mmCIF file of C-alpha atoms and ligand atoms in Angstrom:
data_model
loop_
_atom_site.group_PDB
_atom_site.id
_atom_site.type_symbol
_atom_site.label_atom_id
_atom_site.label_comp_id
_atom_site.label_asym_id
_atom_site.label_seq_id
_atom_site.Cartn_x
_atom_site.Cartn_y
_atom_site.Cartn_z
ATOM 1 C CA MET I 1 13.377 12.560 -40.137
ATOM 2 C CA ARG I 2 10.122 10.919 -40.092
ATOM 3 C CA PRO I 3 8.921 9.648 -43.790
ATOM 4 C CA GLU I 4 5.391 10.334 -44.359
ATOM 5 C CA LEU I 5 3.122 8.561 -42.949
ATOM 6 C CA PRO I 6 -0.339 7.708 -43.856
ATOM 7 C CA VAL I 7 -2.377 9.690 -41.289
ATOM 8 C CA SER I 8 -1.253 13.408 -40.541
ATOM 9 C CA PRO I 9 -2.469 15.975 -37.555
ATOM 10 C CA GLY I 10 -4.660 17.678 -40.718
ATOM 11 C CA ASP I 11 -6.884 14.741 -41.276
ATOM 12 C CA VAL I 12 -7.275 14.078 -37.489
ATOM 13 C CA GLU I 13 -8.494 17.914 -37.155
ATOM 14 C CA ALA I 14 -10.490 17.176 -40.654
ATOM 15 C CA ALA I 15 -12.006 14.622 -38.685
ATOM 16 C CA ARG I 16 -12.538 16.446 -36.056
ATOM 17 C CA ALA I 17 -15.079 18.605 -38.304
ATOM 18 C CA ARG I 18 -16.743 15.987 -39.566
ATOM 19 C CA ILE I 19 -17.407 14.159 -35.876
ATOM 20 C CA GLN I 20 -19.277 16.738 -33.985
ATOM 21 C CA GLY I 21 -22.523 16.301 -33.241
ATOM 22 C CA VAL I 22 -22.240 12.521 -33.221
ATOM 23 C CA ALA I 23 -19.047 12.259 -30.246
ATOM 24 C CA ILE I 24 -18.359 13.990 -27.868
ATOM 25 C CA ARG I 25 -15.655 15.494 -26.159
ATOM 26 C CA THR I 26 -15.903 13.594 -23.357
ATOM 27 C CA PRO I 27 -14.279 13.907 -19.940
ATOM 28 C CA LEU I 28 -10.500 13.753 -18.183
ATOM 29 C CA VAL I 29 -10.861 13.477 -14.335
ATOM 30 C CA PRO I 30 -7.801 13.103 -11.787
ATOM 31 C CA ALA I 31 -7.792 10.105 -10.605
ATOM 32 C CA ALA I 32 -6.461 10.589 -6.971
ATOM 33 C CA GLU I 33 -5.907 7.375 -5.203
ATOM 34 C CA LEU I 34 -4.261 5.578 -8.879
ATOM 35 C CA SER I 35 -2.378 8.654 -8.577
ATOM 36 C CA GLU I 36 -0.637 7.552 -5.036
ATOM 37 C CA ARG I 37 -0.593 3.997 -6.327
ATOM 38 C CA THR I 38 2.076 5.280 -8.987
ATOM 39 C CA GLY I 39 3.686 8.259 -8.241
ATOM 40 C CA ALA I 40 1.938 9.845 -10.892
ATOM 41 C CA GLN I 41 -0.608 12.567 -11.145
ATOM 42 C CA VAL I 42 -2.776 10.141 -13.384
ATOM 43 C CA SER I 43 -5.128 11.256 -15.303
ATOM 44 C CA LEU I 44 -8.346 9.597 -16.900
ATOM 45 C CA LYS I 45 -9.783 9.562 -20.419
ATOM 46 C CA LEU I 46 -13.673 8.282 -20.348
ATOM 47 C CA GLU I 47 -14.439 7.040 -23.415
ATOM 48 C CA GLY I 48 -17.305 4.876 -21.368
ATOM 49 C CA VAL I 49 -19.687 7.809 -21.465
ATOM 50 C CA GLN I 50 -20.226 9.027 -24.944
ATOM 51 C CA PRO I 51 -22.672 7.428 -27.140
ATOM 52 C CA THR I 52 -22.723 3.289 -27.720
ATOM 53 C CA GLY I 53 -20.378 3.216 -24.492
ATOM 54 C CA SER I 54 -16.815 3.380 -26.310
ATOM 55 C CA PHE I 55 -14.538 5.349 -27.947
ATOM 56 C CA LYS I 56 -15.676 4.086 -31.281
ATOM 57 C CA VAL I 57 -18.361 6.515 -32.312
ATOM 58 C CA ARG I 58 -15.761 8.207 -33.154
ATOM 59 C CA GLY I 59 -14.141 5.969 -36.396
ATOM 60 C CA ALA I 60 -17.205 5.297 -36.885
ATOM 61 C CA ALA I 61 -18.642 8.694 -37.493
ATOM 62 C CA SER I 62 -15.222 10.312 -39.065
ATOM 63 C CA LYS I 63 -15.586 7.386 -41.871
ATOM 64 C CA ILE I 64 -19.650 7.316 -42.543
ATOM 65 C CA ARG I 65 -19.741 10.841 -43.120
ATOM 66 C CA SER I 66 -16.716 11.111 -45.192
ATOM 67 C CA LEU I 67 -18.858 8.822 -47.656
ATOM 68 C CA GLN I 68 -22.155 9.637 -46.426
ATOM 69 C CA ALA I 69 -23.735 10.080 -50.706
ATOM 70 C CA GLU I 70 -22.809 6.893 -51.266
ATOM 71 C CA ALA I 71 -23.236 4.772 -48.401
ATOM 72 C CA ALA I 72 -26.868 6.236 -48.052
ATOM 73 C CA VAL I 73 -27.743 4.479 -50.951
ATOM 74 C CA ARG I 74 -25.790 1.243 -50.426
ATOM 75 C CA GLY I 75 -25.508 1.122 -46.937
ATOM 76 C CA VAL I 76 -22.372 -0.281 -45.025
ATOM 77 C CA VAL I 77 -20.968 -3.444 -43.259
ATOM 78 C CA THR I 78 -18.503 -3.985 -40.752
ATOM 79 C CA ALA I 79 -17.285 -6.765 -38.457
ATOM 80 C CA SER I 80 -16.246 -6.044 -34.752
ATOM 81 C CA THR I 81 -15.781 -7.731 -31.681
ATOM 82 C CA GLY I 82 -18.945 -5.623 -30.554
ATOM 83 C CA ASN I 83 -18.099 -2.095 -29.914
ATOM 84 C CA HIS I 84 -17.283 -1.183 -33.471
ATOM 85 C CA GLY I 85 -19.850 -2.770 -34.469
ATOM 86 C CA ARG I 86 -22.719 -1.120 -32.848
ATOM 87 C CA ALA I 87 -20.396 2.554 -32.479
ATOM 88 C CA VAL I 88 -21.096 2.123 -36.416
ATOM 89 C CA GLY I 89 -25.215 0.830 -36.092
ATOM 90 C CA HIS I 90 -25.719 4.059 -33.769
ATOM 91 C CA VAL I 91 -23.942 6.643 -36.069
ATOM 92 C CA ALA I 92 -25.496 4.757 -39.067
ATOM 93 C CA ARG I 93 -29.166 5.136 -38.348
ATOM 94 C CA SER I 94 -28.503 8.549 -36.435
ATOM 95 C CA LEU I 95 -27.861 9.318 -40.327
ATOM 96 C CA GLY I 96 -29.856 7.229 -42.215
ATOM 97 C CA VAL I 97 -27.907 4.740 -43.368
ATOM 98 C CA PRO I 98 -28.357 0.809 -42.785
ATOM 99 C CA ALA I 99 -25.911 -0.957 -41.672
ATOM 100 C CA THR I 100 -25.090 -4.593 -41.418
ATOM 101 C CA VAL I 101 -22.592 -6.414 -39.248
ATOM 102 C CA CYS I 102 -20.271 -9.411 -39.833
ATOM 103 C CA VAL I 103 -19.314 -10.614 -35.799
ATOM 104 C CA SER I 104 -17.736 -13.930 -34.507
ATOM 105 C CA GLU I 105 -19.424 -16.480 -32.039
ATOM 106 C CA HIS I 106 -17.262 -15.175 -29.759
ATOM 107 C CA VAL I 107 -18.858 -12.172 -29.190
ATOM 108 C CA PRO I 108 -20.775 -12.011 -26.075
ATOM 109 C CA PRO I 109 -24.722 -11.895 -25.867
ATOM 110 C CA GLY I 110 -25.256 -8.804 -24.685
ATOM 111 C CA LYS I 111 -22.977 -6.966 -27.484
ATOM 112 C CA VAL I 112 -25.010 -8.339 -30.033
ATOM 113 C CA ARG I 113 -28.564 -8.134 -28.395
ATOM 114 C CA ALA I 114 -27.083 -4.704 -28.269
ATOM 115 C CA LEU I 115 -25.902 -4.319 -32.619
ATOM 116 C CA ARG I 116 -30.002 -5.209 -33.366
ATOM 117 C CA GLY I 117 -31.337 -3.356 -31.106
ATOM 118 C CA LEU I 118 -29.828 -0.293 -33.026
ATOM 119 C CA GLY I 119 -31.419 -1.723 -35.684
ATOM 120 C CA CYS I 120 -28.297 -3.191 -37.213
ATOM 121 C CA ASP I 121 -28.133 -6.657 -39.452
ATOM 122 C CA VAL I 122 -26.102 -8.844 -37.332
ATOM 123 C CA VAL I 123 -24.639 -11.714 -39.398
ATOM 124 C CA VAL I 124 -23.367 -14.361 -36.799
ATOM 125 C CA GLY I 125 -20.429 -16.978 -38.012
ATOM 126 C CA GLY I 126 -16.702 -17.824 -37.725
ATOM 127 C CA ARG I 127 -14.710 -18.463 -35.077
ATOM 128 C CA SER I 128 -12.656 -14.827 -35.197
ATOM 129 C CA GLN I 129 -12.654 -11.361 -36.113
ATOM 130 C CA SER I 130 -10.888 -12.072 -39.296
ATOM 131 C CA ASP I 131 -13.486 -15.033 -40.438
ATOM 132 C CA GLY I 132 -16.015 -11.548 -39.634
ATOM 133 C CA LEU I 133 -13.494 -9.452 -42.097
ATOM 134 C CA ALA I 134 -13.579 -12.098 -44.448
ATOM 135 C CA ALA I 135 -18.148 -12.094 -44.630
ATOM 136 C CA ALA I 136 -18.044 -8.294 -44.716
ATOM 137 C CA ASP I 137 -15.465 -8.553 -47.748
ATOM 138 C CA ASP I 138 -18.070 -10.691 -49.664
ATOM 139 C CA LEU I 139 -21.276 -8.422 -48.606
ATOM 140 C CA VAL I 140 -18.803 -5.677 -50.404
ATOM 141 C CA SER I 141 -18.455 -7.459 -53.267
ATOM 142 C CA THR I 142 -21.479 -9.178 -53.787
ATOM 143 C CA ARG I 143 -23.887 -5.936 -53.019
ATOM 144 C CA GLY I 144 -21.490 -3.283 -53.520
ATOM 145 C CA MET I 145 -21.907 -2.167 -49.585
ATOM 146 C CA MET I 146 -19.395 -0.236 -48.012
ATOM 147 C CA LEU I 147 -16.759 -1.201 -45.434
ATOM 148 C CA VAL I 148 -16.250 0.624 -42.412
ATOM 149 C CA HIS I 149 -12.781 -0.833 -41.372
ATOM 150 C CA PRO I 150 -12.758 -1.360 -37.393
ATOM 151 C CA PHE I 151 -8.771 -0.248 -37.619
ATOM 152 C CA ASP I 152 -6.901 -0.015 -40.993
ATOM 153 C CA ASP I 153 -8.435 2.576 -42.279
ATOM 154 C CA ARG I 154 -7.495 6.537 -42.806
ATOM 155 C CA GLU I 155 -10.620 8.031 -42.130
ATOM 156 C CA VAL I 156 -10.907 6.086 -39.124
ATOM 157 C CA ILE I 157 -7.991 6.361 -37.678
ATOM 158 C CA ALA I 158 -8.244 10.421 -37.916
ATOM 159 C CA GLY I 159 -11.174 9.779 -35.851
ATOM 160 C CA GLN I 160 -9.838 8.013 -33.505
ATOM 161 C CA GLY I 161 -6.730 10.456 -32.388
ATOM 162 C CA THR I 162 -9.239 13.099 -31.877
ATOM 163 C CA ILE I 163 -8.888 11.588 -28.563
ATOM 164 C CA GLY I 164 -5.088 12.434 -29.091
ATOM 165 C CA LEU I 165 -6.891 16.398 -29.592
ATOM 166 C CA GLU I 166 -8.999 16.419 -26.854
ATOM 167 C CA ILE I 167 -5.484 14.975 -24.095
ATOM 168 C CA ALA I 168 -3.791 17.961 -25.919
ATOM 169 C CA GLU I 169 -5.566 20.808 -24.744
ATOM 170 C CA GLN I 170 -7.549 19.801 -21.597
ATOM 171 C CA GLN I 171 -3.920 18.211 -20.090
ATOM 172 C CA PRO I 172 -0.887 20.031 -22.334
ATOM 173 C CA GLU I 173 2.290 18.840 -19.823
ATOM 174 C CA VAL I 174 0.539 15.204 -20.703
ATOM 175 C CA SER I 175 4.098 13.314 -20.256
ATOM 176 C CA THR I 176 2.582 9.668 -20.972
ATOM 177 C CA VAL I 177 -0.717 8.561 -22.863
ATOM 178 C CA VAL I 178 -1.563 4.984 -21.589
ATOM 179 C CA VAL I 179 -3.850 3.543 -25.370
ATOM 180 C CA PRO I 180 -5.384 -0.011 -25.343
ATOM 181 C CA VAL I 181 -4.359 -1.766 -28.353
ATOM 182 C CA SER I 182 -6.113 -4.211 -30.644
ATOM 183 C CA GLY I 183 -6.006 -3.544 -34.111
ATOM 184 C CA GLY I 184 -4.423 -0.223 -33.560
ATOM 185 C CA GLY I 185 -6.718 2.506 -34.764
ATOM 186 C CA LEU I 186 -6.916 3.462 -31.835
ATOM 187 C CA ILE I 187 -3.568 3.945 -31.011
ATOM 188 C CA SER I 188 -2.185 5.336 -33.946
ATOM 189 C CA GLY I 189 -4.624 8.272 -34.168
ATOM 190 C CA VAL I 190 -3.752 8.939 -30.299
ATOM 191 C CA SER I 191 0.339 9.330 -31.262
ATOM 192 C CA VAL I 192 -0.067 11.321 -34.622
ATOM 193 C CA ALA I 193 -2.002 13.899 -32.596
ATOM 194 C CA VAL I 194 -0.249 13.653 -29.353
ATOM 195 C CA LYS I 195 2.813 14.045 -31.280
ATOM 196 C CA ALA I 196 2.217 17.040 -33.458
ATOM 197 C CA ALA I 197 0.923 18.380 -29.460
ATOM 198 C CA CYS I 198 3.531 17.595 -27.160
ATOM 199 C CA PRO I 199 6.089 16.219 -29.017
ATOM 200 C CA ARG I 200 7.864 15.217 -25.936
ATOM 201 C CA ALA I 201 4.958 12.510 -24.961
ATOM 202 C CA ARG I 202 5.403 8.740 -24.559
ATOM 203 C CA VAL I 203 2.822 6.535 -25.883
ATOM 204 C CA VAL I 204 2.374 3.949 -24.151
ATOM 205 C CA GLY I 205 0.189 0.846 -26.089
ATOM 206 C CA VAL I 206 -1.317 -1.932 -23.117
ATOM 207 C CA CYS I 207 -2.933 -5.641 -23.910
ATOM 208 C CA MET I 208 -3.677 -8.404 -22.885
ATOM 209 C CA ASP I 209 -1.014 -11.323 -22.367
ATOM 210 C CA ARG I 210 -3.535 -13.403 -24.616
ATOM 211 C CA GLY I 211 -3.504 -12.983 -27.527
ATOM 212 C CA ALA I 212 -0.448 -9.900 -27.842
ATOM 213 C CA VAL I 213 -1.216 -9.380 -31.843
ATOM 214 C CA MET I 214 -0.172 -5.983 -32.111
ATOM 215 C CA ALA I 215 3.276 -5.764 -29.319
ATOM 216 C CA ALA I 216 4.245 -9.561 -31.443
ATOM 217 C CA SER I 217 3.815 -7.727 -34.413
ATOM 218 C CA LEU I 218 6.239 -4.875 -33.899
ATOM 219 C CA LYS I 219 8.570 -7.171 -32.377
ATOM 220 C CA ARG I 220 9.232 -8.624 -35.650
ATOM 221 C CA GLY I 221 8.350 -5.752 -38.265
ATOM 222 C CA HIS I 222 5.793 -7.507 -39.878
ATOM 223 C CA PRO I 223 1.771 -8.541 -38.636
ATOM 224 C CA VAL I 224 1.994 -11.750 -37.344
ATOM 225 C CA GLU I 225 -1.786 -13.882 -36.235
ATOM 226 C CA LEU I 226 -2.498 -15.815 -32.607
ATOM 227 C CA HIS I 227 -4.851 -17.761 -31.916
ATOM 228 C CA GLU I 228 -7.406 -15.908 -30.000
ATOM 229 C CA GLU I 229 -8.207 -17.134 -26.329
ATOM 230 C CA PRO I 230 -11.215 -16.069 -24.498
ATOM 231 C CA THR I 231 -9.795 -12.691 -22.212
ATOM 232 C CA LEU I 232 -11.778 -10.562 -19.895
ATOM 233 C CA ALA I 233 -10.029 -8.065 -22.122
ATOM 234 C CA ASP I 234 -12.414 -9.136 -25.258
ATOM 235 C CA SER I 235 -13.032 -5.950 -26.794
ATOM 236 C CA LEU I 236 -9.216 -6.539 -27.611
ATOM 237 C CA GLN I 237 -9.560 -9.774 -28.876
ATOM 238 C CA GLY I 238 -8.349 -9.944 -33.036
ATOM 239 C CA GLY I 239 -5.806 -10.236 -35.208
ATOM 240 C CA ILE I 240 -4.577 -6.393 -37.209
ATOM 241 C CA GLY I 241 -4.936 -8.543 -40.505
ATOM 242 C CA THR I 242 -2.175 -10.346 -42.139
ATOM 243 C CA ASP I 243 -2.364 -6.794 -45.562
ATOM 244 C CA ASN I 244 -2.156 -4.478 -42.583
ATOM 245 C CA ARG I 245 -1.939 -1.150 -44.822
ATOM 246 C CA PHE I 246 -1.589 1.421 -41.956
ATOM 247 C CA THR I 247 -2.189 0.694 -38.201
ATOM 248 C CA LEU I 248 1.330 -1.362 -37.860
ATOM 249 C CA ALA I 249 3.139 1.085 -39.941
ATOM 250 C CA ILE I 250 1.830 4.188 -37.866
ATOM 251 C CA ALA I 251 2.686 2.308 -34.148
ATOM 252 C CA ARG I 252 6.617 1.688 -35.659
ATOM 253 C CA ALA I 253 7.042 4.889 -35.987
ATOM 254 C CA LEU I 254 5.408 6.336 -33.125
ATOM 255 C CA VAL I 255 4.455 3.999 -30.311
ATOM 256 C CA ASP I 256 7.189 3.984 -27.410
ATOM 257 C CA GLY I 257 6.611 0.924 -25.683
ATOM 258 C CA VAL I 258 3.449 -1.804 -25.543
ATOM 259 C CA VAL I 259 3.139 -3.432 -22.130
ATOM 260 C CA LEU I 260 1.248 -6.227 -21.080
ATOM 261 C CA VAL I 261 -1.164 -7.565 -18.813
ATOM 262 C CA THR I 262 -2.632 -10.600 -16.643
ATOM 263 C CA GLU I 263 -6.852 -11.638 -16.916
ATOM 264 C CA GLU I 264 -5.718 -11.264 -12.966
ATOM 265 C CA GLN I 265 -4.423 -7.352 -13.258
ATOM 266 C CA ILE I 266 -7.527 -6.472 -16.068
ATOM 267 C CA TRP I 267 -9.869 -7.955 -12.841
ATOM 268 C CA LYS I 268 -7.926 -5.731 -10.346
ATOM 269 C CA GLY I 269 -7.983 -2.486 -12.450
ATOM 270 C CA MET I 270 -11.680 -2.900 -13.025
ATOM 271 C CA ARG I 271 -12.442 -3.960 -9.453
ATOM 272 C CA PHE I 272 -10.533 -0.275 -8.570
ATOM 273 C CA VAL I 273 -12.454 2.318 -10.801
ATOM 274 C CA LEU I 274 -15.644 0.851 -9.478
ATOM 275 C CA ASP I 275 -14.435 1.147 -5.997
ATOM 276 C CA HIS I 276 -12.410 4.652 -5.967
ATOM 277 C CA TYR I 277 -14.452 6.797 -9.318
ATOM 278 C CA ARG I 278 -17.582 4.407 -9.430
ATOM 279 C CA VAL I 279 -16.417 4.293 -12.922
ATOM 280 C CA VAL I 280 -17.367 1.106 -14.726
ATOM 281 C CA LEU I 281 -14.886 -0.363 -17.551
ATOM 282 C CA GLU I 282 -14.868 -2.913 -19.457
ATOM 283 C CA GLY I 283 -12.122 -4.808 -19.254
ATOM 284 C CA GLY I 284 -10.760 -4.154 -22.511
ATOM 285 C CA GLY I 285 -11.221 -0.108 -20.904
ATOM 286 C CA ALA I 286 -9.444 -0.986 -17.836
ATOM 287 C CA VAL I 287 -6.277 -2.682 -19.252
ATOM 288 C CA GLY I 288 -3.891 1.051 -18.977
ATOM 289 C CA VAL I 289 -5.554 1.031 -14.885
ATOM 290 C CA ALA I 290 -4.228 -2.339 -14.955
ATOM 291 C CA ALA I 291 -0.760 -1.945 -16.139
ATOM 292 C CA LEU I 292 -0.156 1.396 -13.379
ATOM 293 C CA LEU I 293 -2.050 -0.760 -11.047
ATOM 294 C CA SER I 294 0.523 -3.534 -11.418
ATOM 295 C CA GLY I 295 3.413 -1.986 -11.902
ATOM 296 C CA ARG I 296 3.557 -3.091 -15.429
ATOM 297 C CA LEU I 297 3.785 0.068 -16.235
ATOM 298 C CA ALA I 298 5.849 3.068 -14.648
ATOM 299 C CA GLY I 299 3.821 6.377 -14.841
ATOM 300 C CA SER I 300 5.841 9.625 -13.499
ATOM 301 C CA GLY I 301 4.939 13.550 -14.261
ATOM 302 C CA HIS I 302 1.175 13.657 -16.083
ATOM 303 C CA VAL I 303 -0.013 10.154 -17.122
ATOM 304 C CA VAL I 304 -3.733 10.133 -19.219
ATOM 305 C CA VAL I 305 -4.731 7.035 -19.270
ATOM 306 C CA VAL I 306 -7.045 6.465 -22.011
ATOM 307 C CA ALA I 307 -10.440 4.068 -20.328
ATOM 308 C CA SER I 308 -11.845 3.086 -24.131
ATOM 309 C CA GLY I 309 -15.222 1.773 -23.066
ATOM 310 C CA ALA I 310 -18.027 1.131 -20.432
ATOM 311 C CA ASN I 311 -19.278 -1.925 -22.339
ATOM 312 C CA ALA I 312 -19.085 -5.107 -19.460
ATOM 313 C CA GLU I 313 -21.423 -7.363 -19.360
ATOM 314 C CA ALA I 314 -24.349 -7.026 -16.536
ATOM 315 C CA ALA I 315 -22.701 -10.229 -14.772
ATOM 316 C CA GLN I 316 -19.254 -8.468 -14.491
ATOM 317 C CA ILE I 317 -20.931 -5.704 -13.751
ATOM 318 C CA ALA I 318 -22.548 -7.660 -10.597
ATOM 319 C CA ALA I 319 -19.543 -9.154 -9.565
ATOM 320 C CA LEU I 320 -17.557 -6.217 -9.669
ATOM 321 C CA ALA I 321 -20.139 -4.971 -7.250
ATOM 322 C CA ARG I 322 -20.161 -7.456 -4.719
ATOM 323 C CA GLY I 323 -16.019 -7.018 -4.600
ATOM 324 C CA ASP I 324 -16.134 -10.579 -6.115
ATOM 325 C CA ALA I 325 -12.059 -11.535 -6.274
ATOM 326 C CA THR I 326 -12.805 -13.280 -9.712
ATOM 327 C CA PRO I 327 -14.826 -12.374 -12.688
ATOM 328 C CA PRO I 328 -17.609 -14.973 -13.404
ATOM 329 C CA THR I 329 -17.167 -17.227 -15.938
ATOM 330 C CA SER I 330 -17.204 -15.933 -19.421
ATOM 331 C CA PRO I 331 -20.748 -17.470 -21.245
ATOM 332 C CA ALA I 332 -18.657 -17.909 -24.156
HETATM 333 C C1 PLP S 1 -11.470 -1.121 -30.098
HETATM 334 C C2 PLP S 1 -11.162 -1.265 -28.908
HETATM 335 C C3 PLP S 1 -9.876 -0.847 -28.574
HETATM 336 C C4 PLP S 1 -8.867 -1.541 -29.255
HETATM 337 O O1 PLP S 1 -8.921 -0.195 -30.509
HETATM 338 P P1 PLP S 1 -8.085 -0.682 -32.163
HETATM 339 O O2 PLP S 1 -7.933 0.681 -32.838
HETATM 340 O O3 PLP S 1 -8.628 -1.926 -32.381
HETATM 341 O O4 PLP S 1 -6.642 -1.397 -31.135
HETATM 342 C C5 PLP S 1 -10.311 -0.546 -27.120
HETATM 343 N N1 PLP S 1 -10.930 -0.673 -26.081
HETATM 344 C C6 PLP S 1 -12.162 -0.599 -26.706
HETATM 345 C C7 PLP S 1 -13.054 -0.419 -25.093
HETATM 346 C C8 PLP S 1 -12.723 -1.124 -28.415
HETATM 347 O O5 PLP S 1 -13.571 -1.110 -28.162
#
């Protein structure tokens, strides 16, 4: 018997109603070449076509719609490596709520520009996502803003979990769901939904080997902190929080494993999806493809890969289009 988890399948169903009209139901597309390479029947869940280019709009909509009356008055605040902040900005603007985003100095300039373009107040400072979160907490206590946490929040987790509901409907035979992992909001929500609908399906996380905080935390059984290094998967940077409340517990209970991929494998994954499907994925969105292509993750049966985001930097997209064997050096 499983102990009661902080987010239930019913919570995810409720989130589905809240995100209606803000996030879309994304396509699940068969990936023939990837299937040939791996011997599994692989399909890609294309979250990059969401408004703002990543799945983060699901969690943001679920959270902001759950607190709309209060948030509308005081405004919302968050910390983000980019995609979450952008999603919060988009959802807040569409609901007429003021939004402030605290980001670290490592966030690529294109992502900061995009946030300001969405009408967000952007506060740049600190070295890591933890520093950004501290700045956001500060605005919560000094100005009474409402925090929209990037992952460790029950409504955010339930919102991300709506991907799992869609996967279970689009591919009821699914045997493995492959999910990029950073703070773990995405994989916790997806696991809750998928394991309820398809109890025999495995849920496997993928993370870059440069700072695999969730993998290390699962191994130790408590949140660990790791030094942040530059990576192609910048949207997966950041810790799980030393005071992690929800995502580690859910991941411990439901996630079947986490595999790690190298920078080279991530770049190959990005090149593969552009070459074969004319799909742009950012590094963090391509780690699942990278894990399968490299053989770090063996697939069989129906494998669904969550391609979580499309927000690659323009220089990366140009290099991919040229077929460059190595990524451009990062602007950071
Ligand atoms: C945020 C993000 C992730 C990881 O989500 P967590 O809930 O933090 O684990 C994966 N891919 C992309 C593109 C993201 O923006």
